[in-house]
Backbone as a chain_set.jsonl record, in Angstrom:
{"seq": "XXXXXXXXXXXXXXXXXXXXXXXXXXXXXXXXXXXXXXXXXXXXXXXXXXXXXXXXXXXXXXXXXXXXXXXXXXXXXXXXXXXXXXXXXXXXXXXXXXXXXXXXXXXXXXXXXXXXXXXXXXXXXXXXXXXXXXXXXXXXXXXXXXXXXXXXXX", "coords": {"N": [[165.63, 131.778, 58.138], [167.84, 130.428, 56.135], [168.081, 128.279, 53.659], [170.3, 127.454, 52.623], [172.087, 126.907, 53.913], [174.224, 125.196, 56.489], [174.754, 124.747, 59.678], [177.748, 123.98, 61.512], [180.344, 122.7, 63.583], [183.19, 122.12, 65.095], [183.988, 119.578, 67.151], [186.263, 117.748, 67.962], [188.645, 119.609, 68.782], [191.715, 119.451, 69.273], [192.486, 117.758, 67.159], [191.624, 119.302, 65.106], [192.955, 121.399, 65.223], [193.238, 124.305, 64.615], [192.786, 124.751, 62.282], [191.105, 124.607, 58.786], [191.227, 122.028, 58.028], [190.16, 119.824, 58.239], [187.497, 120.318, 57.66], [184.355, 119.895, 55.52], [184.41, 118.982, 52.273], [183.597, 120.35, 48.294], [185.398, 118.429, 45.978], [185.929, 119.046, 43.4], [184.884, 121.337, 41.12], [182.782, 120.763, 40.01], [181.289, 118.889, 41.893], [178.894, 117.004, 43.393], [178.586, 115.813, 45.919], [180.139, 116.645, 49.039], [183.102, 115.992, 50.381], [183.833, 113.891, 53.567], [185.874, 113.377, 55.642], [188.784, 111.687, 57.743], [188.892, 112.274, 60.877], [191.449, 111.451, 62.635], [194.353, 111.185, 65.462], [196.303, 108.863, 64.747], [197.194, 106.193, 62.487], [194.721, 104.067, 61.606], [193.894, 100.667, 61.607], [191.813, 98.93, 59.231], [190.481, 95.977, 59.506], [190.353, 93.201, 57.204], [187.594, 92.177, 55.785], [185.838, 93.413, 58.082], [184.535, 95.664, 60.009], [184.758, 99.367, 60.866], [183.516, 102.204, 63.279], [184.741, 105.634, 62.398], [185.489, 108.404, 63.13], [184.542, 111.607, 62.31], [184.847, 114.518, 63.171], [183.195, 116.502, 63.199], [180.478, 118.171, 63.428], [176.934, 118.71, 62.499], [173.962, 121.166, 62.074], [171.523, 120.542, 60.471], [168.882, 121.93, 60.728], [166.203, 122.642, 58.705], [163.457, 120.904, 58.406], [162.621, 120.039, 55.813], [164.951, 119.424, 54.471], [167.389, 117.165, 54.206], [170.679, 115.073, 54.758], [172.735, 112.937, 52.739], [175.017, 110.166, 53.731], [177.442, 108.821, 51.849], [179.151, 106.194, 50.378], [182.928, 106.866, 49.212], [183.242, 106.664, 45.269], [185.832, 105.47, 44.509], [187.041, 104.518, 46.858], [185.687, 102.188, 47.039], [185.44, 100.572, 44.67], [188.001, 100.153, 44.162], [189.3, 99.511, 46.526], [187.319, 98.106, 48.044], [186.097, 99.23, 50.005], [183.496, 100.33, 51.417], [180.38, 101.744, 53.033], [179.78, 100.886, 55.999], [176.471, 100.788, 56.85], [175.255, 101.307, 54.318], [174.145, 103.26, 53.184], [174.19, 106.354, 54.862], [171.83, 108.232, 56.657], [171.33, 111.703, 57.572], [169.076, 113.239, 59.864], [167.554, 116.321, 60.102], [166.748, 117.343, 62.649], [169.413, 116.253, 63.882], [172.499, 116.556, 65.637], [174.426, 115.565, 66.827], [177.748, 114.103, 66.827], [179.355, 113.7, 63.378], [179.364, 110.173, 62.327], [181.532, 107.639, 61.061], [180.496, 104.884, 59.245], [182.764, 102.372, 58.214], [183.192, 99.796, 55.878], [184.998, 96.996, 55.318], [185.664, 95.163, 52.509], [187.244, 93.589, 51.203], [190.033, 91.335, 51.114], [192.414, 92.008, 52.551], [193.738, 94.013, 54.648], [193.232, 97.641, 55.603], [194.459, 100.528, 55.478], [193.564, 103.629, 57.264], [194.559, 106.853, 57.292], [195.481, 109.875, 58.972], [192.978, 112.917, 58.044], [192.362, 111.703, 55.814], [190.366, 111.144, 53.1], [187.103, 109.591, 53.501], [184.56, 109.511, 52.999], [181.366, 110.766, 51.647], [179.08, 113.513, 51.701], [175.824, 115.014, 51.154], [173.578, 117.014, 50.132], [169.872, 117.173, 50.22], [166.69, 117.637, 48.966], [163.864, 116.878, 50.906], [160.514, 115.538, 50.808], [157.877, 115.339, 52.418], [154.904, 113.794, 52.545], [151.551, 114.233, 53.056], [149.338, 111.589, 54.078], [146.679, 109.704, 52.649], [143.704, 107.237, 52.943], [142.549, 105.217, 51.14], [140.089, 103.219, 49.553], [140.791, 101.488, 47.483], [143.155, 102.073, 44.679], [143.774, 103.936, 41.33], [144.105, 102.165, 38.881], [146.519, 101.338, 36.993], [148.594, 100.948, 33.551], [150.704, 99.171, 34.813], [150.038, 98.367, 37.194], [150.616, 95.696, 39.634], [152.909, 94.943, 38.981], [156.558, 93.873, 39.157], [159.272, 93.768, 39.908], [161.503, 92.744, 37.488], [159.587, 93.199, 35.537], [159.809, 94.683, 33.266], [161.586, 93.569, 31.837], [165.0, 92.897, 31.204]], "CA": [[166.467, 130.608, 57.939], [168.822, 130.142, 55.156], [167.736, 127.072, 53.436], [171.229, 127.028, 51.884], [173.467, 127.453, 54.901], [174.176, 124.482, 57.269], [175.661, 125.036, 61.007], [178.865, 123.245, 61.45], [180.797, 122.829, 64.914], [184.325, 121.269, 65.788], [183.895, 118.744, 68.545], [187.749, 117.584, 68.227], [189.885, 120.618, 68.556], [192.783, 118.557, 69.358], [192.923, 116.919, 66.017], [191.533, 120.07, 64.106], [194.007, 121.981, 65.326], [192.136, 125.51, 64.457], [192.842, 125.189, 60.841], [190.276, 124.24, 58.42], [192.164, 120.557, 56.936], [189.056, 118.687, 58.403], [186.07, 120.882, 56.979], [184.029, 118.842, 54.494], [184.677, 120.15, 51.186], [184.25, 120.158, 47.4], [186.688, 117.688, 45.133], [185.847, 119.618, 42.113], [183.292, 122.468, 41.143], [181.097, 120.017, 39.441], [180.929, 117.987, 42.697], [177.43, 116.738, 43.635], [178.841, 116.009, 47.499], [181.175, 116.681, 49.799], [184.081, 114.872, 51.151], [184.191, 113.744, 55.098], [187.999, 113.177, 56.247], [188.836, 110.783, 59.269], [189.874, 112.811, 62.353], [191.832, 110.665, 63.693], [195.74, 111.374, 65.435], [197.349, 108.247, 63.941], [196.212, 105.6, 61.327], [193.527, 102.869, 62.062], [193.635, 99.894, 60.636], [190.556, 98.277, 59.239], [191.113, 94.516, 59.16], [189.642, 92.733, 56.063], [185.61, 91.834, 56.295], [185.228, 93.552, 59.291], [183.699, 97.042, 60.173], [184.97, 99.803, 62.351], [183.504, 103.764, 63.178], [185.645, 106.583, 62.179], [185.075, 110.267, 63.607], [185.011, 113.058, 61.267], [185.421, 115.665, 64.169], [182.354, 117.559, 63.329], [179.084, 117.71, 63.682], [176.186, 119.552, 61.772], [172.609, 121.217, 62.234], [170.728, 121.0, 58.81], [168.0, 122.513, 60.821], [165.382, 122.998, 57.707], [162.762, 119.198, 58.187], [162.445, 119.679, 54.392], [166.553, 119.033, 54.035], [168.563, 115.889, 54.688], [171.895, 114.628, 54.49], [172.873, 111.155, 52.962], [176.494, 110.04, 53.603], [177.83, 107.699, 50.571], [180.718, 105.999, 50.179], [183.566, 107.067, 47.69], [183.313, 105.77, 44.639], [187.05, 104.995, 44.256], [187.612, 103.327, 47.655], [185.005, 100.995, 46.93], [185.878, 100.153, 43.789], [189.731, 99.916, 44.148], [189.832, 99.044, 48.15], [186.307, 97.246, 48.527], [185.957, 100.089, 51.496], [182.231, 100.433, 51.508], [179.723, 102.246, 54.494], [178.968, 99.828, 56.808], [175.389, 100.454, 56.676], [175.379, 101.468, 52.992], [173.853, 104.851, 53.124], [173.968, 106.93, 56.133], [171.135, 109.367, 56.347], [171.326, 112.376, 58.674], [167.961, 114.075, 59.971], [167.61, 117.852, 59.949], [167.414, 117.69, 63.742], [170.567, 115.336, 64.225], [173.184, 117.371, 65.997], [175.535, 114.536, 67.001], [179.184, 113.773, 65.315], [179.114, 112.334, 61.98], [180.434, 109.139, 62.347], [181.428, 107.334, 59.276], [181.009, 103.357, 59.374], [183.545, 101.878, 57.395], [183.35, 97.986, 55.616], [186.547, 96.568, 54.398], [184.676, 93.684, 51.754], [187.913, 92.858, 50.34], [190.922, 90.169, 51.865], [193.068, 92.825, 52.884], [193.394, 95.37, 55.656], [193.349, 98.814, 54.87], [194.773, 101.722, 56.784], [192.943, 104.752, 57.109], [194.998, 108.149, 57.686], [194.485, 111.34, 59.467], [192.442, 113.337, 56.645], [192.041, 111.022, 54.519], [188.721, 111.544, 52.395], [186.604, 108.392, 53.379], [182.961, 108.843, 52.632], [181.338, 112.022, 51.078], [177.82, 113.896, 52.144], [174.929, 115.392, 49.899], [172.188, 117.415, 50.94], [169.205, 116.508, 49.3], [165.467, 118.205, 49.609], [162.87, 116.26, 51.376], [159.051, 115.792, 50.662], [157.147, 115.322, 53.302], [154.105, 114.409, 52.444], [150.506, 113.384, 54.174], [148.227, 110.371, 53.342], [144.769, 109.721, 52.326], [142.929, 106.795, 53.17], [141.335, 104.769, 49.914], [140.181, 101.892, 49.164], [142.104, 101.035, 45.674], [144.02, 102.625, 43.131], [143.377, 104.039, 40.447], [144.631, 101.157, 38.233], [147.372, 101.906, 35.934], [149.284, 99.639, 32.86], [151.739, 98.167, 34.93], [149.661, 97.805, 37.921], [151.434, 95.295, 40.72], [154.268, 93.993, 38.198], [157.303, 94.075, 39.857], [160.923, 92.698, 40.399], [161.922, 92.683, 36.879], [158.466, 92.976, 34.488], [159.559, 95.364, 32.135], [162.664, 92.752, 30.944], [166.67, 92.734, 31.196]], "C": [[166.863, 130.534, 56.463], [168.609, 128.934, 54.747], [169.469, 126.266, 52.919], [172.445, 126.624, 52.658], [172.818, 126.091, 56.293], [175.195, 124.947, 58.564], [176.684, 123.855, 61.053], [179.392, 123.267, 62.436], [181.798, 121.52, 64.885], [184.176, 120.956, 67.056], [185.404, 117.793, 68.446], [188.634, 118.646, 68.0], [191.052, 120.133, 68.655], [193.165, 118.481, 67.671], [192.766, 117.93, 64.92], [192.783, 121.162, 63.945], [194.186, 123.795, 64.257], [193.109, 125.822, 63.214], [191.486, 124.025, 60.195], [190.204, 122.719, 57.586], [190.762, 119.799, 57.361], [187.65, 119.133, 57.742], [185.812, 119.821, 55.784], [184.342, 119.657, 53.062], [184.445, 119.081, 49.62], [185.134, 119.521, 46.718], [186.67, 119.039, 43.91], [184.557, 120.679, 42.227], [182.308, 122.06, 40.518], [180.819, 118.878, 40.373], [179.418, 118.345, 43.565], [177.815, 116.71, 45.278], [180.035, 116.605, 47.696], [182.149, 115.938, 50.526], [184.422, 115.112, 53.03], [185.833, 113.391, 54.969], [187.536, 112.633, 57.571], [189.594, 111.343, 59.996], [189.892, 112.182, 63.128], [193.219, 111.108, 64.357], [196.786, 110.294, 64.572], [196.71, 107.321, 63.095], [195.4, 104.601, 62.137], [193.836, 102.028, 61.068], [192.017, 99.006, 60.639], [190.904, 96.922, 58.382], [190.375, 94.224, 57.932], [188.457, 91.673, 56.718], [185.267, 92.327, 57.421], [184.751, 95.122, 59.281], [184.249, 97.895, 61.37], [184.129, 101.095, 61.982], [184.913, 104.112, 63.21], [184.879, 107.904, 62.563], [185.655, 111.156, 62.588], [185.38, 114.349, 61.93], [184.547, 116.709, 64.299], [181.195, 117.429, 63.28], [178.166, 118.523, 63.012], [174.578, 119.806, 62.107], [172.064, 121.621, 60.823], [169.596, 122.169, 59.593], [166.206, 122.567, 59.95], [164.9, 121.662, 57.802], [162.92, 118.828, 56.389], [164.056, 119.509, 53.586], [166.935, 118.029, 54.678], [169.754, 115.449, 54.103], [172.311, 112.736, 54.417], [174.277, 111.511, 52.843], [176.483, 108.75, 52.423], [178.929, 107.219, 50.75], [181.418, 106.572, 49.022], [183.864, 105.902, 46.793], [184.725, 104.658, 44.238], [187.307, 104.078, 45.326], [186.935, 101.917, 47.375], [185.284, 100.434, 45.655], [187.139, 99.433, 43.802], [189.891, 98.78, 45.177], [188.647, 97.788, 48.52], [186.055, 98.074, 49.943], [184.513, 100.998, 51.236], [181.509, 101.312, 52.918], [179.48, 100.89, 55.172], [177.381, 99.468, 56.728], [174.29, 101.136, 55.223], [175.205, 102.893, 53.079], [173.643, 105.723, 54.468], [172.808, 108.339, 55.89], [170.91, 109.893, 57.866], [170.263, 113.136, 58.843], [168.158, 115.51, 60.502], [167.83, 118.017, 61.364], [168.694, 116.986, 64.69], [171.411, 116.58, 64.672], [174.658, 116.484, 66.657], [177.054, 114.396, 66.135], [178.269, 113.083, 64.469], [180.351, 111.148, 62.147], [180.556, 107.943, 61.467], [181.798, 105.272, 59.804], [181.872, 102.318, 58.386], [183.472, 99.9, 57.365], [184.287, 97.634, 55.398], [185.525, 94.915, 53.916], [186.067, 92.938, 50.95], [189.065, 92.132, 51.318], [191.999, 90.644, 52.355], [192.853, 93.792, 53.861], [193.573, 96.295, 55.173], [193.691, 99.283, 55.765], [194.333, 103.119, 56.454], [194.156, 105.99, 58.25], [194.332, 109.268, 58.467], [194.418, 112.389, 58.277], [192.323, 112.805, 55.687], [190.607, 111.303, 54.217], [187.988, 109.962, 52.427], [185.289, 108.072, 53.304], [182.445, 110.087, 52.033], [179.064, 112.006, 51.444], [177.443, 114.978, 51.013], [174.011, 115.915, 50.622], [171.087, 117.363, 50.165], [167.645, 117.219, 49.856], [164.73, 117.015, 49.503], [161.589, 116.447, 51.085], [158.413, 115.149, 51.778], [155.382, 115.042, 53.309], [152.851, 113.495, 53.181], [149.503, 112.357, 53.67], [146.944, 110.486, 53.509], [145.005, 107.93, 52.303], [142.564, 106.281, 52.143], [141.272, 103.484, 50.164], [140.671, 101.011, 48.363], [142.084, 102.191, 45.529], [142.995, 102.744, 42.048], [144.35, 103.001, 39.759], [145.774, 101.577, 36.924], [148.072, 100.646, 35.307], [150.095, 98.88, 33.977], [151.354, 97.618, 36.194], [150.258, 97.111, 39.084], [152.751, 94.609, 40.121], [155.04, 94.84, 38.507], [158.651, 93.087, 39.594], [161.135, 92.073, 38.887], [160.772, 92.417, 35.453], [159.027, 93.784, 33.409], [161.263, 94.627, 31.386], [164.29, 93.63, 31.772], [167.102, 94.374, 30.948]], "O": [[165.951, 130.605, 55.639], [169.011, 128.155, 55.611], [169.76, 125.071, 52.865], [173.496, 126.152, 52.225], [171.711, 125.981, 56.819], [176.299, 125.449, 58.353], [176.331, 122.772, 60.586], [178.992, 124.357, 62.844], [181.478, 120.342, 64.729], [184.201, 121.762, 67.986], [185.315, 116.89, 69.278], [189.384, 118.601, 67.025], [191.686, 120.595, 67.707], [194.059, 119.137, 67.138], [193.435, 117.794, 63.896], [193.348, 121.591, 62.939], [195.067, 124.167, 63.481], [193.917, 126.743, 63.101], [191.025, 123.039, 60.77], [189.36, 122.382, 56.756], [190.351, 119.061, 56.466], [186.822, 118.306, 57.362], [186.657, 119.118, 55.23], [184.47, 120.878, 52.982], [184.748, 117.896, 49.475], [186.144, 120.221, 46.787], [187.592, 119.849, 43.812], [183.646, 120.79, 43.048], [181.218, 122.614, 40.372], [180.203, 117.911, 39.923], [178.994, 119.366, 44.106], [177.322, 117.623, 45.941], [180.823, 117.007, 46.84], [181.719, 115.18, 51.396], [184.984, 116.047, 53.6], [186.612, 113.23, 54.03], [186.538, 112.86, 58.255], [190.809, 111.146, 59.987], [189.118, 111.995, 64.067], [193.629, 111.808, 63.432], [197.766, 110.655, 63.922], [195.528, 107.592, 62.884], [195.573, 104.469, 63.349], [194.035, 102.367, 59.901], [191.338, 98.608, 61.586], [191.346, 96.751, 57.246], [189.66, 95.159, 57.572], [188.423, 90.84, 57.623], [184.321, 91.758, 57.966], [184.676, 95.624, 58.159], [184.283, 97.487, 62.531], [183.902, 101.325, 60.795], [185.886, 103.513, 63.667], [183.743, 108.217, 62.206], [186.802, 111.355, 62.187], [186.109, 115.173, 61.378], [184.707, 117.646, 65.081], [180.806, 116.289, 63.025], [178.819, 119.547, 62.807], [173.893, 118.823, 62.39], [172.153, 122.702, 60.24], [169.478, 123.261, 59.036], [165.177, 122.526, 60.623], [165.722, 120.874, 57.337], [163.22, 117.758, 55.859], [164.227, 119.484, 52.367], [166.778, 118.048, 55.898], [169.825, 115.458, 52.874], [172.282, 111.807, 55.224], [174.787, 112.48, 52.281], [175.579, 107.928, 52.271], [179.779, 107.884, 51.344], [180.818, 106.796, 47.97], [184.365, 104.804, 47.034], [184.681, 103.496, 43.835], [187.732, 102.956, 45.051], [187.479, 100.816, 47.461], [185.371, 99.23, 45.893], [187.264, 98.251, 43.481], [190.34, 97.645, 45.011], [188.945, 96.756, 49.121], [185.817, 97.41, 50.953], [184.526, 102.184, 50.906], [182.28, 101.48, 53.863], [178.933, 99.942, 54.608], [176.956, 98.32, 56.592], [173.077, 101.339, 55.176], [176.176, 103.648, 53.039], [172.578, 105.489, 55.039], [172.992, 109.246, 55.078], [170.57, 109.281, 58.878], [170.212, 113.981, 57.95], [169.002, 115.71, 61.375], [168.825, 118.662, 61.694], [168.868, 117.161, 65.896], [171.107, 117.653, 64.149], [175.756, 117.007, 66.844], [177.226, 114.613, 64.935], [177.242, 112.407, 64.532], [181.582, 111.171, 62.117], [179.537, 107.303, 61.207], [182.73, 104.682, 60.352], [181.223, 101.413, 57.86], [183.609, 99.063, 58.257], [184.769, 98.694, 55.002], [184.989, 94.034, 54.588], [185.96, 91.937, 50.241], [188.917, 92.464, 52.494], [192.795, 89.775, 52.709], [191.778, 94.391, 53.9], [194.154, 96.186, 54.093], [193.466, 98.831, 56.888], [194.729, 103.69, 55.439], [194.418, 105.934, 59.451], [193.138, 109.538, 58.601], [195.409, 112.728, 57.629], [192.165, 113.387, 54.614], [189.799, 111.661, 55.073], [188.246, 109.176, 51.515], [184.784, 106.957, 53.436], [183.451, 110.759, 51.803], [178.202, 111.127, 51.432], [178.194, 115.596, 50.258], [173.609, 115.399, 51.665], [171.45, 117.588, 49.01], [167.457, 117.321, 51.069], [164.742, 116.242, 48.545], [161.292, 117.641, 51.054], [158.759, 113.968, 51.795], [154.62, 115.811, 53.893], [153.018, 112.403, 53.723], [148.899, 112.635, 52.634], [146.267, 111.163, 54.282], [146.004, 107.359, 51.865], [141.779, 107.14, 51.743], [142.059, 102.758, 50.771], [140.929, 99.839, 48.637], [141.388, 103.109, 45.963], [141.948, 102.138, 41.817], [145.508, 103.052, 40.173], [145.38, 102.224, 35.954], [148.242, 99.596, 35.927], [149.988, 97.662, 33.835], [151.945, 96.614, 36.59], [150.576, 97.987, 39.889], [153.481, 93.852, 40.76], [154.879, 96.057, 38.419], [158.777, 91.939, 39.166], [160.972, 90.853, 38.862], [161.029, 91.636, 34.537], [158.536, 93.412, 32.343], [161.908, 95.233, 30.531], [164.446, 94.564, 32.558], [168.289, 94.696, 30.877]]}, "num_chains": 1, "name": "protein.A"}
């Protein structure tokens, strides 16, 4: 197994239309993710404050337990559009094999219309730790101990 190499599979041929315009891809060569696209045939609109799914058209086997995939939103729609994930971070498990299906927010007073290919959320693969627990009774006690929710100041 290829730790580096993810399986990929078109489950809308229709819309892919056996060219590669829907594959996730690269913005730049110093990009940390990848960009999903909405395979859809015509636009969607996503009303303002409300939430719809969008189909990306493909589906993926990470395979490897010690790899996972978070989906993000782009930083620009959300910024610009207020077009957020629905359930902020989408995280995909190694044996997920299902579409990716991208939940879209609209947070701002406006509808938005989402295109076919448009770039509307972007995926990261990220290594996993896994690891197993022990049993104690306490901690070893350390300075900062149970201080929390804003102890170390502004």
């Amino acid at each position: 197994m290829n730790t580096n190499q993810i399986q990929i599979k078109f489950l809308n041929t229709k819309e892919v239309k056996s060219n590669d315009s829907f594959l996730p891809e690269y913005a730049t060569s110093g990009s940390s993710a990848l960009d999903l696209k909405a395979c859809i045939s015509k636009k969607i609109i996503l009303p303002a404050k409300e939430v719809v799914l969008v189909p990306t058209g493909i589906s993926i086997y990470i395979e490897n337990p010690y790899i996972t995939a978070l989906i993000l939103p782009r930083s620009g729609l959300g910024h610009k559009d207020g077009i957020v994930l629905g359930n902020l971070v989408g995280l995909i498990d190694s044996d997920y094999q299902g579409e990716l299906m991208i939940s879209l927010w609209n947070r701002s007073v406006k509808d938005f219309f989402i295109y076919p290919n448009n770039r509307i959320a972007q995926i990261v693969f990220v290594p996993i730790i896994r690891p197993k627990f022990s049993i104690v009774k306490k901690f070893k006690k350390t300075a900062r101990f149970k201080s929390g929710f804003g102890h170390s100041g502004i």
